[in-house]
Amino acid sequence: MSMHPREHWEAAADHLLAAVLPYATDGFAQYRLPGRASRSGPVSDGLEGYARTFLLAAFRIAGAGGDVPPGLLERYASGLTAGTDPAHPYAWPALTDMSQQLVEAASIALALHETRPWLFDRLSPGQQERVVEWLAGFVGRRTPENNWVLFRVIVEQFLAGVGGPYEPGEISGGLERIEEWYAGDGWYSDGKGKNFDYYCGWALHLYPSLWARMSGDTARQQLYAGRLNRFLEQYQHFFAADGGPVHQGRSLTYRFATVAPLWLGALTGASPLPPGRTRRIAGRVLRHFAERGAPDERGLLSLGWYGPFPPIAQSYSGPASPYWASKAFLGLLLPPGHPVWTAPEDPAPVELADRSLAMPAPGWLLHSTSADGVVRLVNHGSDRDRVQPPDGAPDPYYTKLAYTSHTGPEVGERAQGVDNHVAVVAPDGTVSLRRFIEPLAVSDGFAASAYQDGPVRVVTASVVDGAAEIRIHRVTAPAGHQVRDGGHALAAPAPPSLRQQDGLALAARPDGLTSAVRSLHGFTGTGLVTARGANAFGLHSATPYAFASHPGGTALYVSLVWLAGAEQDPPAPAVRVEPGDVVVLSLPGRGTVTVDMGADVPAARP
């Protein structure tokens, strides 16, 4: 007899919850998991272990009406009372300004709300008072100006619901703050600037929608539902046919938390997706990671992508940080008879046809191919520009020209920085940095942006055609510099096979996944750079690139960047450059496309 689809998710949740049990402290107030400590230290990390696994336990408990494996409720009730008892040796640290505890308080408050009949309401009055007192430490605290403002909203709404102290103005203030970051079309920036990443889905949509569910505010609920609906119309395209999410942005170690907004749409009735498609995409994402080592042989989620990969972690990441992946189990709040569990599965968009999707709000252009199920995201907008210091290195998870579901940027000390970056290299070896991206255009199959670094200015236009991205660069720089355009960094457990010939550089994995760069105009040579331990997708990586000497002044360069699931040479479309820096491309899938690079804002016409 086959399992009900929901039972697979329950089993996965039970496996994750059982695996952390050996790492619980006395009284279950903390879960001190093995691994590198965060900047906040082991006590905060232990609290994080409790809070994030409690969120998973809460979805499991509430979804099952309290009918859960023996000891689960008791364990988290014990941890709650021990953690909020100042005399307990593993008591939780107080909530202070800008502290990691503020993040974890939101998970605890959300979990308490969802499990209230089975947990909070069964505590003694004295125990309830201690829980309220600890959470009330959030009132008046300062947070960073980003998704953290929503942690206050959730905590204080829970306090309001149980008669605790709270400030109505702090709740409304947090909700009003995110209005300043709403970029339209369902997209929020995570704070001021162009900070577009998965936090849009697993935080900036998630918390306001769940707050509306907690508070009963129907007007805001409708507002958030409309935005979530528009967001999910686009977001469903971010997942490969095999379940791999596009690898972009920070906190990627949360892995399958990427499916949280899909479940949120079903939970709130805001989703434009057929219910069977929601289940299909979410299930494939969960399976994608499980088949590649997450969780590991101990049942734990490490700091990494598939296996452990330390460079993926931020300084705030500790051993329990990956358990924000608990948000992936939001769907357990939907009963077994809900259509999201019972409807026949519907194919994901990537399985049905090749697609190109323009997203002007974040400055992105997505293109996917059904033959290999690969999703590619061309980036002409997101760069975290207000977060990076003016003299700091660009964040490779934000400033690259492209990201995909099958490759990741080169990161860490061993990274060469060649991949998905058009660089102008000075005679002394100094490389221009794409630090602040100027978004210029996003339309059907076309996007453009620019960056300036000292005397160097690079205007780049992208035209997508199936698995190919054709890049046109208008480069202004002093004479004696070199122009270099890197493709996707292909990673594997063993070194990829490499090939160079006739203006083509290509790297291929044994499974057929191939990354290539072809010189189409202006570039005079190609190359391949290899690295070890610089990529989340495998120990060995290789990046193809094209290069040329720059004559000084302004010059045009055209390359074709390729990522496909079967080893084959990429096409070689004809390129003609006309007066005024007008580039005419003859593309197999799109016919003739003309791109005017001489205009202040590059434009394309078929």
XYZ file of C-alpha atoms in Angstrom:
606
model
C 0.000 0.000 0.000
C 1.525 3.304 -1.069
C 1.953 6.213 1.335
C -0.331 9.223 1.207
C 1.751 12.104 -0.247
C 1.474 13.976 3.033
C 2.914 10.987 4.910
C 6.202 11.376 3.020
C 6.534 14.883 4.436
C 5.581 13.715 7.927
C 8.226 10.997 7.735
C 10.856 13.498 6.594
C 9.934 15.823 9.473
C 10.081 12.985 12.003
C 13.496 11.944 10.681
C 14.904 15.466 11.058
C 13.437 15.870 14.549
C 14.718 12.501 15.759
C 18.215 13.180 14.451
C 18.759 16.304 16.574
C 17.680 14.613 19.810
C 21.178 13.386 20.805
C 22.374 16.990 20.802
C 19.783 18.326 23.249
C 21.001 19.776 26.538
C 19.478 18.786 29.880
C 15.883 19.909 29.892
C 15.824 20.256 26.057
C 16.219 24.055 26.179
C 19.035 24.003 23.635
C 20.176 21.807 20.776
C 23.925 22.159 20.411
C 24.604 20.644 17.034
C 28.114 19.813 15.802
C 29.863 22.269 13.524
C 31.339 25.733 13.304
C 30.000 28.205 15.861
C 28.421 31.444 14.684
C 29.606 34.890 15.712
C 26.907 34.849 18.414
C 28.485 31.952 20.323
C 27.350 28.510 21.520
C 24.514 29.635 23.821
C 22.792 31.577 21.061
C 23.505 28.720 18.662
C 21.887 26.311 21.124
C 18.795 28.493 21.309
C 18.739 28.532 17.521
C 18.757 24.743 17.561
C 15.679 24.743 19.780
C 13.775 27.490 17.977
C 14.226 26.295 14.406
C 13.495 22.649 15.131
C 10.523 23.767 17.274
C 9.106 25.438 14.187
C 9.335 22.100 12.360
C 7.810 20.312 15.342
C 4.996 22.890 15.435
C 3.967 22.280 11.835
C 4.053 18.549 12.549
C 2.033 18.872 15.781
C -0.570 21.339 14.542
C -1.051 19.545 11.239
C -1.703 16.276 13.059
C -3.987 17.810 15.678
C -1.497 16.896 18.372
C -1.355 13.229 17.335
C 2.419 12.978 16.924
C 5.202 10.551 17.839
C 5.536 10.005 21.594
C 7.584 12.572 23.448
C 7.609 15.298 20.793
C 5.199 17.604 22.592
C 6.741 16.869 25.962
C 10.248 17.539 24.672
C 9.470 20.985 23.330
C 7.290 21.870 26.330
C 10.197 20.959 28.584
C 12.602 23.056 26.536
C 10.235 25.987 26.640
C 9.946 25.969 30.426
C 13.681 25.340 30.957
C 14.775 27.965 28.456
C 12.669 30.688 30.063
C 13.733 29.794 33.619
C 16.594 32.165 34.562
C 17.820 29.656 37.153
C 18.228 26.847 34.610
C 21.814 26.183 33.471
C 20.728 26.250 29.832
C 18.369 29.224 30.055
C 18.020 31.291 26.908
C 19.845 34.604 26.674
C 17.707 37.718 26.998
C 16.453 39.534 23.900
C 18.776 42.471 23.314
C 19.185 45.044 20.552
C 20.287 43.597 17.187
C 20.875 40.125 18.688
C 20.411 36.752 17.022
C 17.925 35.893 19.766
C 15.430 38.241 18.091
C 15.402 36.006 15.019
C 14.828 32.891 17.067
C 12.080 34.519 19.141
C 9.979 34.829 15.979
C 10.218 31.099 15.265
C 9.251 30.336 18.856
C 6.308 32.747 18.769
C 5.065 31.347 15.481
C 5.422 27.787 16.750
C 3.596 28.664 19.973
C 0.732 30.192 18.021
C 0.274 27.144 15.806
C 0.510 24.659 18.716
C -1.304 26.723 21.321
C -4.038 24.171 22.252
C -1.488 21.416 22.781
C 1.374 23.335 24.349
C 1.089 26.917 25.627
C -2.441 26.509 26.959
C -1.345 23.424 28.930
C 1.519 25.183 30.716
C 0.991 26.286 34.304
C 0.220 29.987 34.847
C 3.738 30.515 36.172
C 5.322 28.835 33.167
C 3.168 30.871 30.805
C 4.254 34.070 32.555
C 7.931 33.211 32.098
C 7.432 32.509 28.386
C 5.589 35.797 27.965
C 8.242 37.660 29.950
C 11.041 36.308 27.766
C 9.251 37.122 24.513
C 8.258 40.565 25.838
C 11.948 41.412 25.850
C 11.433 42.160 22.152
C 9.327 45.255 22.836
C 11.375 48.359 22.076
C 14.414 46.474 20.767
C 16.346 47.675 17.718
C 16.654 45.452 14.663
C 18.506 45.770 11.355
C 16.528 47.538 8.639
C 15.621 44.425 6.692
C 13.413 41.348 7.108
C 14.178 41.435 10.858
C 11.483 44.092 11.348
C 8.971 41.297 10.730
C 10.276 39.202 13.627
C 8.975 41.935 15.932
C 5.607 41.850 14.157
C 5.218 38.100 14.762
C 6.431 38.127 18.378
C 4.332 41.073 19.466
C 1.251 39.710 17.712
C 1.598 36.487 19.682
C 1.993 38.508 22.870
C -1.162 40.434 22.002
C -3.021 37.160 21.570
C -2.088 35.833 25.013
C -2.556 39.064 26.928
C 1.117 39.951 27.156
C 2.748 43.374 26.805
C 3.137 44.720 23.276
C 3.157 47.989 21.347
C 0.553 48.236 18.575
C 2.687 50.905 16.894
C 5.613 48.510 16.660
C 3.481 45.948 14.843
C 2.044 48.471 12.400
C 5.444 50.139 12.058
C 7.077 46.894 10.968
C 4.366 46.245 8.402
C 4.612 49.801 7.084
C 8.393 49.492 6.818
C 8.229 46.712 4.255
C 5.987 48.872 2.071
C 9.059 51.019 1.412
C 10.858 47.956 0.082
C 8.076 46.704 -2.166
C 9.363 46.930 -5.745
C 6.154 45.845 -7.438
C 5.059 42.721 -9.293
C 5.214 40.665 -6.081
C 8.880 41.501 -5.327
C 10.329 42.940 -2.134
C 13.918 44.036 -1.635
C 15.326 42.859 1.687
C 15.830 46.402 2.979
C 16.777 49.451 0.951
C 18.627 49.001 -2.290
C 18.557 46.097 -4.723
C 18.665 43.162 -2.315
C 16.629 40.582 -4.216
C 16.951 36.955 -3.169
C 15.042 34.110 -1.505
C 14.296 36.290 1.519
C 11.536 37.802 -0.623
C 9.699 34.467 -0.419
C 10.692 32.811 2.824
C 10.541 36.030 4.895
C 9.012 39.119 3.304
C 5.973 37.228 1.984
C 5.875 34.553 4.694
C 5.738 36.630 7.865
C 3.162 39.261 6.807
C 0.841 36.553 5.490
C 1.199 34.486 8.659
C 0.768 37.641 10.759
C -2.541 38.287 8.968
C -3.514 34.689 9.753
C -2.679 35.308 13.426
C -4.341 38.715 13.709
C -7.383 38.238 11.502
C -6.667 41.469 9.606
C -8.590 40.717 6.405
C -7.695 43.939 4.586
C -3.962 43.365 4.847
C -4.508 39.673 4.216
C -6.024 40.525 0.817
C -3.166 42.906 0.043
C -0.543 40.271 0.846
C -2.470 37.558 -1.013
C -2.528 39.629 -4.196
C 1.206 40.217 -4.025
C 1.932 36.577 -3.238
C -0.189 35.492 -6.188
C 1.845 37.661 -8.573
C 5.109 36.540 -7.006
C 4.281 32.840 -7.336
C 3.377 33.251 -11.005
C 7.078 34.016 -11.500
C 8.593 32.039 -8.639
C 7.337 28.656 -9.848
C 9.886 28.975 -12.668
C 12.897 29.054 -10.288
C 13.067 25.276 -9.898
C 14.730 22.800 -12.252
C 12.927 19.686 -13.413
C 14.967 17.685 -10.898
C 13.995 20.051 -8.062
C 17.176 22.092 -7.884
C 16.510 25.742 -6.966
C 18.381 28.541 -8.712
C 21.561 29.042 -6.666
C 21.575 32.781 -5.866
C 21.604 34.988 -2.776
C 22.599 34.528 0.841
C 21.577 31.903 3.406
C 21.429 29.222 0.720
C 22.173 26.664 3.422
C 18.442 26.854 4.226
C 18.072 24.708 1.086
C 14.486 23.470 0.748
C 13.112 26.455 2.659
C 12.856 27.773 -0.900
C 9.501 25.955 -1.215
C 7.926 27.766 1.769
C 6.158 30.427 -0.367
C 4.651 27.700 -2.556
C 2.978 26.126 0.484
C 2.091 29.598 1.778
C 0.120 30.257 -1.376
C -1.863 27.066 -0.853
C -2.363 27.767 2.859
C -3.715 31.265 2.297
C -5.644 30.567 -0.917
C -3.406 33.014 -2.777
C -1.656 30.620 -5.138
C -2.123 30.780 -8.923
C -0.658 27.263 -9.196
C -2.785 24.144 -9.607
C -2.563 22.308 -6.263
C -0.914 19.297 -7.872
C 1.856 21.526 -9.222
C 2.583 22.944 -5.773
C 3.025 19.427 -4.405
C 5.111 18.312 -7.397
C 7.597 21.184 -7.213
C 7.897 21.084 -3.416
C 8.305 17.324 -3.337
C 10.972 17.366 -6.009
C 12.954 20.019 -4.152
C 12.883 17.982 -0.939
C 13.905 14.834 -2.837
C 16.602 16.731 -4.758
C 18.483 17.463 -1.562
C 17.777 14.108 0.103
C 19.319 12.296 -2.890
C 22.424 14.483 -2.694
C 23.289 14.224 0.993
C 21.016 16.677 2.817
C 20.237 15.544 5.443
C 23.467 13.598 5.889
C 24.017 10.052 7.135
C 23.371 11.272 10.715
C 20.103 12.851 9.658
C 21.535 16.354 10.165
C 21.560 19.412 7.944
C 25.104 20.748 7.651
C 26.301 24.221 6.716
C 26.470 23.676 2.992
C 24.397 22.963 -0.090
C 24.462 19.234 -0.650
C 27.248 18.205 1.684
C 29.171 20.562 3.974
C 30.555 23.639 2.209
C 31.854 26.264 4.676
C 32.182 29.171 2.180
C 28.399 29.174 1.693
C 27.871 30.304 5.293
C 27.621 33.879 6.503
C 29.170 35.010 9.798
C 25.748 34.795 11.447
C 25.402 31.127 10.453
C 25.851 28.493 13.145
C 25.423 24.702 13.268
C 21.633 24.933 13.641
C 21.105 27.711 11.103
C 20.208 25.290 8.277
C 17.059 24.373 10.205
C 15.293 27.435 8.820
C 14.630 24.719 6.247
C 11.773 23.862 8.629
C 9.703 26.427 6.729
C 9.530 23.922 3.889
C 7.096 21.923 6.042
C 4.494 24.684 6.218
C 2.321 22.483 4.001
C 1.724 20.120 6.927
C -0.726 22.723 8.253
C -2.981 21.730 5.346
C -5.223 18.735 6.196
C -4.787 15.380 4.402
C -7.939 16.009 2.368
C -6.766 19.331 0.947
C -6.412 19.347 -2.874
C -2.707 20.138 -2.533
C -2.338 16.595 -1.162
C -5.043 14.794 -3.152
C -5.059 16.340 -6.633
C -3.117 14.570 -9.398
C 0.341 16.013 -9.878
C 0.708 18.708 -12.512
C 4.020 19.161 -14.362
C 6.167 22.136 -13.438
C 6.551 24.804 -16.159
C 10.155 23.790 -16.827
C 8.971 20.319 -17.839
C 6.537 21.531 -20.485
C 8.380 23.952 -22.769
C 11.367 26.251 -23.136
C 10.593 29.531 -21.421
C 11.854 33.075 -21.112
C 10.510 35.268 -18.327
C 11.240 38.968 -17.802
C 11.156 40.279 -14.226
C 11.667 44.051 -14.288
C 11.269 44.560 -10.511
C 14.449 42.674 -9.514
C 16.086 43.265 -12.919
C 16.152 39.591 -13.836
C 15.644 37.558 -16.976
C 14.974 33.843 -16.539
C 15.316 31.242 -19.281
C 14.804 27.511 -18.968
C 14.895 24.518 -21.301
C 12.580 21.516 -21.068
C 14.975 19.046 -22.717
C 17.396 19.182 -19.798
C 15.273 20.883 -17.106
C 17.913 23.566 -16.457
C 16.921 27.026 -15.207
C 19.178 30.045 -15.788
C 18.743 33.464 -14.166
C 20.393 36.437 -15.898
C 21.077 39.208 -13.389
C 20.857 42.845 -14.426
C 19.525 44.253 -11.166
C 20.290 42.659 -7.795
C 23.576 43.535 -6.101
C 23.009 44.299 -2.362
C 24.557 47.683 -3.153
C 23.681 49.326 0.184
C 25.096 46.401 2.150
C 28.560 46.274 0.589
C 31.158 48.811 1.696
C 32.261 51.042 -1.209
C 35.770 49.618 -1.058
C 34.705 46.013 -0.441
C 34.657 43.103 -2.852
C 31.349 42.395 -4.572
C 29.253 39.586 -3.124
C 29.476 36.689 -5.607
C 25.986 35.528 -4.635
C 24.502 38.813 -5.937
C 26.743 40.533 -8.486
C 27.367 37.808 -11.053
C 25.819 38.131 -14.497
C 24.026 34.803 -14.201
C 23.017 32.060 -11.785
C 21.516 28.648 -12.488
C 19.845 25.620 -10.927
C 22.820 23.414 -11.823
C 25.828 25.616 -11.083
C 27.003 27.936 -8.334
C 29.369 30.891 -8.220
C 32.990 30.354 -7.217
C 33.354 31.541 -3.609
C 35.880 31.634 -0.792
C 39.632 32.063 -0.772
C 40.150 29.626 -3.644
C 37.747 31.354 -6.018
C 39.235 32.882 -9.161
C 36.324 35.274 -9.697
C 36.211 34.618 -13.434
C 32.778 33.003 -13.627
C 29.842 35.077 -14.892
C 31.740 38.341 -14.670
C 32.814 40.619 -17.503
C 36.021 42.104 -16.188
C 38.468 44.673 -17.460
C 41.942 43.718 -16.298
C 44.576 46.429 -15.913
C 48.233 45.859 -16.884
C 49.111 45.357 -13.193
C 46.463 42.623 -12.873
C 43.801 44.730 -11.095
C 40.351 43.462 -12.061
C 37.368 45.797 -12.437
C 34.536 45.038 -10.042
C 30.823 44.933 -10.788
C 30.105 46.545 -7.438
C 27.064 48.727 -8.138
C 24.796 47.546 -10.925
C 22.840 50.133 -12.921
C 19.706 48.382 -14.226
C 18.886 49.647 -17.720
C 16.301 47.385 -19.367
C 14.361 44.156 -18.923
C 11.891 42.932 -21.534
C 10.944 39.721 -23.274
C 14.158 37.785 -23.848
C 16.340 40.850 -23.303
C 17.979 42.683 -20.380
C 20.761 45.227 -19.948
C 22.749 46.922 -17.196
C 25.981 48.801 -16.616
C 28.678 49.231 -14.016
C 31.434 51.775 -13.492
C 34.726 51.139 -11.720
C 37.098 54.098 -11.949
C 37.948 54.776 -15.615
C 36.254 51.534 -16.657
C 32.628 51.445 -17.767
C 30.924 48.287 -18.969
C 27.452 48.226 -20.506
C 26.167 44.677 -20.990
C 23.093 43.478 -22.858
C 21.839 39.890 -22.721
C 19.720 38.168 -25.348
C 18.526 34.684 -24.390
C 17.778 31.927 -26.878
C 17.056 28.452 -25.494
C 20.075 27.316 -23.487
C 22.184 30.225 -24.765
C 22.752 33.715 -23.422
C 24.355 36.040 -25.958
C 26.202 38.846 -24.173
C 27.038 42.121 -25.872
C 29.507 44.309 -23.974
C 30.275 47.941 -24.745
C 33.514 48.511 -22.846
C 35.143 51.869 -22.194
C 38.641 51.612 -20.745
C 42.235 52.859 -21.182
C 44.497 51.212 -23.729
C 46.580 48.284 -22.526
C 43.771 46.652 -20.555
C 42.293 43.225 -21.263
C 38.592 42.326 -21.440
C 37.505 38.952 -20.042
C 34.036 37.384 -20.016
C 33.460 34.265 -17.910
C 30.776 31.621 -18.275
C 29.247 29.278 -15.725
C 31.541 27.498 -13.273
C 30.903 23.788 -13.770
C 31.585 21.678 -10.667
C 31.723 17.939 -10.043
C 33.266 15.427 -7.600
C 35.951 14.687 -10.201
C 37.586 17.211 -12.547
C 35.374 18.030 -15.559
C 36.707 17.272 -19.008
C 38.033 20.364 -20.796
C 38.256 21.335 -24.457
C 39.333 24.400 -26.456
C 39.111 24.993 -30.207
C 38.254 27.714 -32.718
C 37.087 30.391 -30.290
C 35.319 27.873 -28.032
C 36.102 26.858 -24.442
C 34.069 23.997 -22.970
C 33.869 22.029 -19.721
C 31.733 18.891 -19.378
C 30.740 16.546 -16.564
C 30.338 12.780 -17.008
C 26.552 13.190 -16.754
C 26.636 15.461 -19.820
C 26.128 18.858 -18.147
C 28.209 21.245 -20.225
C 29.345 24.827 -19.720
C 30.855 26.694 -22.657
C 31.781 30.145 -23.909
C 32.053 30.935 -27.605
C 33.702 34.090 -28.951
C 31.418 35.781 -31.490
C 32.919 39.253 -31.979
C 35.825 41.237 -30.579
C 37.271 38.481 -28.414
C 40.486 36.988 -29.762
C 40.903 33.945 -27.546
C 39.278 31.612 -25.033
C 40.502 29.817 -21.949
C 39.556 27.646 -18.994
C 40.345 28.258 -15.351
C 40.074 25.485 -12.772
C 39.631 25.510 -9.005
C 39.403 23.063 -6.121
C 37.104 23.580 -3.126
C 35.565 26.810 -4.415
C 32.127 25.582 -5.466
C 29.105 24.223 -3.574
C 28.278 21.815 -6.406
C 31.486 19.787 -6.276
C 35.131 19.687 -5.243
C 36.502 20.331 -8.740
C 35.294 23.172 -10.942
C 36.153 24.705 -14.284
C 35.084 27.983 -15.868
C 35.326 28.771 -19.590
C 36.007 32.356 -20.637
C 36.759 34.579 -23.619
C 39.349 37.361 -23.682
C 40.813 40.146 -25.816
C 43.145 43.125 -25.557
C 41.339 46.446 -25.320
C 42.470 49.130 -27.807
C 41.522 52.065 -25.579
C 38.370 54.139 -25.814
C 35.186 52.196 -26.447
C 34.909 48.795 -28.122
C 32.271 46.079 -28.590
C 32.574 42.425 -27.625
C 30.050 39.623 -28.155
C 30.090 36.175 -26.555
C 27.763 33.214 -26.272
C 27.451 31.666 -22.792
C 26.062 28.140 -22.738
C 24.846 25.682 -20.110
C 23.097 22.526 -21.263
C 22.345 19.082 -19.887
C 23.826 17.133 -22.808
C 27.403 17.440 -24.010
C 27.321 19.261 -27.324
C 28.909 22.272 -28.901
C 26.849 25.428 -28.559
C 25.557 27.155 -31.685
C 27.593 29.836 -33.462
C 25.105 32.533 -34.459
C 26.166 35.108 -37.024
C 26.969 38.591 -35.690
C 27.093 41.801 -37.702
C 28.123 45.157 -36.224
C 26.703 48.222 -37.958
C 27.609 51.900 -37.519
C 26.572 53.441 -34.216
C 27.329 50.243 -32.273
C 24.275 48.433 -33.550
C 24.640 44.657 -33.270
C 22.588 42.314 -35.450
C 22.301 38.707 -34.239
C 21.001 35.788 -36.307
C 19.691 33.306 -33.741
C 18.418 29.781 -34.486
C 15.443 30.075 -32.131
C 14.546 33.757 -32.462
C 15.436 34.813 -35.991
C 17.200 38.171 -36.347
C 17.550 40.349 -33.250
C 18.981 43.866 -33.470
C 20.487 45.445 -30.354
C 21.315 49.145 -30.275
C 24.316 49.477 -27.935
C 24.982 53.098 -28.942
C 21.905 54.390 -27.093
C 22.039 55.476 -23.442
C 19.642 52.603 -22.742
C 20.335 49.570 -24.926
C 17.275 48.315 -26.782
C 16.471 45.188 -28.768
C 14.040 44.660 -31.574
C 13.219 41.488 -33.493
